[in-house]
mmCIF file of C-alpha atoms in Angstrom:
data_model
loop_
_atom_site.group_PDB
_atom_site.id
_atom_site.type_symbol
_atom_site.label_atom_id
_atom_site.label_comp_id
_atom_site.label_asym_id
_atom_site.label_seq_id
_atom_site.Cartn_x
_atom_site.Cartn_y
_atom_site.Cartn_z
ATOM 1 C CA LEU A 54 104.924 126.724 47.333
ATOM 2 C CA ASN A 55 105.351 123.577 49.275
ATOM 3 C CA VAL A 56 105.078 120.682 46.785
ATOM 4 C CA ARG A 57 104.697 117.186 48.301
ATOM 5 C CA SER A 58 106.737 114.296 46.797
ATOM 6 C CA ASN A 59 104.105 112.702 44.734
ATOM 7 C CA PRO A 60 103.344 115.914 42.568
ATOM 8 C CA ALA A 61 107.125 116.666 42.619
ATOM 9 C CA SER A 62 107.795 113.181 41.105
ATOM 10 C CA ALA A 63 105.176 113.674 38.471
ATOM 11 C CA PHE A 64 106.722 117.056 37.467
ATOM 12 C CA ARG A 65 110.052 115.172 36.868
ATOM 13 C CA ARG A 66 108.587 112.242 34.997
ATOM 14 C CA LEU A 67 106.144 114.161 32.937
ATOM 15 C CA ARG A 68 108.127 117.234 31.802
ATOM 16 C CA SER A 69 109.142 117.729 28.346
ATOM 17 C CA ARG A 70 112.529 119.183 27.480
ATOM 18 C CA SER A 71 111.470 120.126 23.941
ATOM 19 C CA GLU A 72 107.976 121.720 24.483
ATOM 20 C CA PRO A 73 106.178 123.700 27.053
ATOM 21 C CA ARG A 74 103.651 121.506 28.938
ATOM 22 C CA THR A 75 100.615 122.625 31.045
ATOM 23 C CA LEU A 76 99.800 120.342 34.151
ATOM 24 C CA TRP A 77 96.712 120.443 36.203
ATOM 25 C CA ILE A 78 97.844 119.008 39.586
ATOM 26 C CA ASP A 79 94.760 118.724 41.958
ATOM 27 C CA SER A 80 96.728 118.841 45.094
ATOM 28 C CA ILE A 81 98.337 122.064 43.904
ATOM 29 C CA CYS A 82 95.562 123.665 41.912
ATOM 30 C CA ILE A 83 92.910 123.102 44.542
ATOM 31 C CA ASP A 84 93.234 124.404 48.034
ATOM 32 C CA GLN A 85 93.156 121.031 49.979
ATOM 33 C CA SER A 86 92.426 122.763 53.289
ATOM 34 C CA ASN A 87 89.228 124.350 51.871
ATOM 35 C CA THR A 88 86.599 121.916 51.888
ATOM 36 C CA ASP A 89 84.112 124.258 50.054
ATOM 37 C CA GLU A 90 86.648 124.752 47.200
ATOM 38 C CA ARG A 91 87.372 121.060 47.123
ATOM 39 C CA SER A 92 83.628 120.141 46.813
ATOM 40 C CA GLU A 93 83.208 122.809 44.151
ATOM 41 C CA GLN A 94 86.095 121.538 42.092
ATOM 42 C CA VAL A 95 85.061 117.872 42.253
ATOM 43 C CA HIS A 96 81.730 118.943 40.687
ATOM 44 C CA ILE A 97 83.644 120.425 37.607
ATOM 45 C CA MET A 98 86.335 117.694 37.313
ATOM 46 C CA ALA A 99 84.415 115.962 34.582
ATOM 47 C CA ASP A 100 84.641 119.225 32.542
ATOM 48 C CA ILE A 101 88.281 119.681 33.276
ATOM 49 C CA TYR A 102 89.222 116.295 31.910
ATOM 50 C CA LYS A 103 86.663 116.371 29.037
ATOM 51 C CA PHE A 104 88.014 119.746 27.656
ATOM 52 C CA ALA A 105 91.672 118.811 28.295
ATOM 53 C CA PRO A 106 93.416 118.132 24.870
ATOM 54 C CA ARG A 107 95.240 115.279 26.532
ATOM 55 C CA ALA A 108 94.992 113.692 30.074
ATOM 56 C CA VAL A 109 97.580 111.721 31.893
ATOM 57 C CA VAL A 110 96.836 110.212 35.479
ATOM 58 C CA TRP A 111 99.856 110.035 37.660
ATOM 59 C CA LEU A 112 99.375 107.388 40.401
ATOM 60 C CA GLY A 113 102.907 107.717 41.674
ATOM 61 C CA ASP A 114 106.146 105.990 41.245
ATOM 62 C CA SER A 115 106.114 102.273 40.339
ATOM 63 C CA THR A 116 106.584 99.797 43.207
ATOM 64 C CA GLN A 117 107.224 95.989 43.534
ATOM 65 C CA ASN A 118 103.445 95.465 42.991
ATOM 66 C CA SER A 119 102.892 97.790 39.978
ATOM 67 C CA ARG A 120 103.084 95.010 37.354
ATOM 68 C CA THR A 121 100.736 92.812 39.321
ATOM 69 C CA ALA A 122 98.340 95.785 39.763
ATOM 70 C CA LEU A 123 98.358 96.612 35.940
ATOM 71 C CA LYS A 124 97.879 92.907 35.133
ATOM 72 C CA THR A 125 94.927 92.633 37.386
ATOM 73 C CA LEU A 126 93.266 95.727 35.851
ATOM 74 C CA ARG A 127 93.837 94.333 32.278
#
């Protein structure tokens, strides 16, 4: 399985050494080269997140502008 740098970074940052953790990584769980599958999965995304016991959104590693971006969102 070829895992790109952003999901690999998420794995490293979100893993727990003390308990098992299940992660849904769109870029891995959905065949990105199959537009029919991608479209089908987009339609059920709301349910995937609604029924998840906990949801964490990984936007990538922080950069110089991360603080500014978060301040702007607040």
